[in-house]
Amino acid sequence: MRRSKRLVLLSKFLSDNPNRIFTLKYFGDKYDAAKSSISEDLNIIKDAFHEAGEGTLETIPGAAGGVRFRIKRPVEVIERFLAELSNILSDRSRIIPGGYLYMTDVIFSPEYSSKIGEIFAQLFVDAEPTCVLTVETKGIPLALMTARALGVPLVVARRDSRVTEGPSVNISYISGSSRRIQNMALPTRGLSEKARVLIVDDFMKGGGTARGMSELVREFGAEVVGVAVLVATAYPEEKLVKKYTSLMVLEKIDAERGEVSLKPVKIPIQKEGI
Amino acid sequence: MRRSKRLVLLSKFLSDNPNRIFTLKYFGDKYDAAKSSISEDLNIIKDAFHEAGEGTLETIPGAAGGVRFRIKRPVEVIERFLAELSNILSDRSRIIPGGYLYMTDVIFSPEYSSKIGEIFAQLFVDAEPTCVLTVETKGIPLALMTARALGVPLVVARRDSRVTEGPSVNISYISGSSRRIQNMALPTRGLSEKARVLIVDDFMKGGGTARGMSELVREFGAEVVGVAVLVATAYPEEKLVKKYTSLMVLEKIDAERGEVSLKPVKIPIQKEGI
């Protein structure tokens, strides 16, 4: 196969399989090329991805080593995207009677959910999550796209245990905002006790749901390595989880005046070379 | 920018944005290159994607024209994947008390859901769907990945109408298998009357849920262009929807003997050149 075609196929493959390690031998066999040729291809791809701000191509030494593509966008690019997203979501036509904000089309869109998932993945990849957890329903697209970008499985807690999913661990928790008792269930085969869990959700007000998910994780003897939400409300300031990351802060919805006050956060990550 | 780097970035971009049309001018500006150079790059990518069985790069003539990447895998590749998936799902450890099959880990995994979504997209792309519809919860990952591969939005019906999503259209329908009355709701702003809807779900027994979704679509004055499910049961043979496509057929679960009889279907598509 000629170099130009290998470059095309390797670029697509790496992009489709982020955060996973592949050996040079694997690619050599796949594309019927010498390891030295693959190595040169990977250098070209590494430079191109880096210069275009797509991400890094890292070489992992050792017996389990190989090469790994990680999505890593420059902070300015992420902040520009969040500013654009805040604008879209602040449109007055999105105000719903009762003072809610219609975000469903955005968080369910493949285009936005994949970009948001890639940002979550970038922010939490160093915590080395081995799975992503959310609770049905609206967090699922963001959580799935985060799991995809991290190359790990997705686990979804249900509001009730389901006969089709077998035995489950069930918890009750108090919703932070409505103060109502809610239920959450996860099949016993859903999480191992060695799991390092990244919790993802679309929205956080009181933080009760995220706290419920944390408790569920602890019931399995597993560990929460992060909590990521797209939008958190500014009030109450004290959430029921200590540490969380939100990409946008919702300060106020003024239904009378038709004003939404939604702001992107400053991304708390450093720029790094490769 | 050198050709090799453009090839890397163009390949990634096209792969990340399937089924969407981009002009040569767009790429020329993006990569600061002459249209003639971009055109040569695209020919190399077209050949590479075609030869590797990834898909086609089509040139769309006219004022709204440009180039479009469509995922199109050879039938043998799809059938091999479905055979492997059937094997995984037929494992006796997946039998759940009550005679159900545990599929959640597979349909929620980014790896499998994206492959299944790409197959659905390939099978229905010629029907020109403008959105994908599913009902919460377990169909969401497959539906999202199908929408991603088609480059169209995802719409999710809820079991109840939600205050956070504003006014909705609600229907009641009779579940095909349990004969119980169920509800389904979709925000009025969720679908336009011009929508061409591809219905996606993980599992079909009686077909009542798919029929309910079809009725919901008709309430909006929109059109159903296809129904795609991952697994359909062999019995009842008569489903409540006339036309549907399932990738696998579940014939029997024998909990006593620990036997699952799940078979991939023969894919009903023709191989085509580009």
XYZ file of C-alpha atoms in Angstrom, chain B residues 84-192:
109
model
C -19.523 -12.118 16.171
C -22.138 -10.026 17.977
C -24.642 -12.912 17.963
C -21.988 -15.130 19.517
C -21.266 -12.644 22.257
C -24.956 -12.170 23.029
C -25.686 -15.911 22.981
C -23.436 -16.599 25.952
C -25.388 -18.539 28.587
C -24.194 -16.193 31.330
C -26.422 -13.553 29.716
C -29.642 -15.396 30.529
C -31.537 -13.474 33.183
C -34.052 -15.073 35.570
C -37.420 -14.764 33.838
C -35.993 -15.731 30.453
C -34.562 -12.369 29.368
C -31.250 -11.688 27.690
C -28.761 -9.205 29.187
C -27.694 -6.971 26.286
C -27.246 -3.670 28.110
C -23.444 -3.684 28.205
C -23.264 -4.272 24.454
C -25.863 -1.740 23.323
C -24.444 0.895 25.695
C -20.836 0.323 24.651
C -19.501 3.100 22.409
C -17.658 0.523 20.310
C -20.654 -1.676 19.492
C -23.280 1.052 19.401
C -21.256 3.041 16.871
C -20.805 -0.004 14.631
C -24.505 -0.870 14.840
C -25.472 2.755 14.200
C -23.241 2.793 11.120
C -24.966 -0.324 9.796
C -28.433 1.192 10.339
C -27.256 4.356 8.596
C -25.901 2.387 5.646
C -29.150 0.425 5.283
C -31.400 3.493 5.404
C -29.358 6.328 3.946
C -31.122 6.080 0.577
C -34.478 6.706 2.272
C -33.021 10.140 3.107
C -34.064 10.412 6.748
C -33.818 13.919 8.197
C -33.871 12.715 11.813
C -33.732 9.605 13.989
C -36.397 8.871 16.617
C -36.279 6.490 19.552
C -38.034 6.215 22.904
C -36.155 6.219 26.194
C -34.060 4.446 27.446
C -32.168 1.550 25.963
C -32.544 2.560 22.326
C -30.804 5.911 22.840
C -27.157 4.888 22.262
C -27.975 3.033 19.032
C -30.208 5.865 17.847
C -27.590 8.516 18.642
C -24.884 6.642 16.773
C -27.231 6.131 13.818
C -27.998 9.850 13.776
C -24.271 10.595 13.940
C -23.539 8.323 10.973
C -26.392 9.931 9.005
C -25.408 13.481 9.998
C -28.949 14.231 11.255
C -30.470 15.158 14.656
C -31.756 12.689 17.248
C -35.196 13.020 18.812
C -36.124 11.028 21.927
C -39.698 10.352 23.026
C -40.238 10.176 26.789
C -42.484 7.855 28.746
C -44.078 10.917 30.343
C -44.170 14.516 29.249
C -41.599 16.608 31.099
C -42.081 20.063 32.470
C -38.525 20.931 31.370
C -39.320 20.284 27.715
C -42.435 22.423 27.374
C -45.670 21.558 25.552
C -45.738 18.057 24.117
C -47.790 15.685 22.006
C -48.787 12.641 24.040
C -50.132 9.317 22.865
C -51.225 6.098 24.511
C -50.573 2.791 22.822
C -50.844 -0.858 23.622
C -47.621 -2.737 24.142
C -47.546 -5.597 21.641
C -46.179 -8.137 24.087
C -47.485 -7.180 27.516
C -50.836 -5.827 26.250
C -50.526 -2.982 28.722
C -51.352 0.609 27.956
C -48.239 2.756 27.727
C -47.607 6.452 27.212
C -45.186 8.301 25.021
C -44.571 12.033 24.696
C -42.559 14.251 22.398
C -42.082 18.029 22.794
C -44.026 19.940 20.142
C -40.788 21.581 19.095
C -39.145 18.166 18.673
C -40.313 17.370 15.125
C -41.302 19.453 12.111
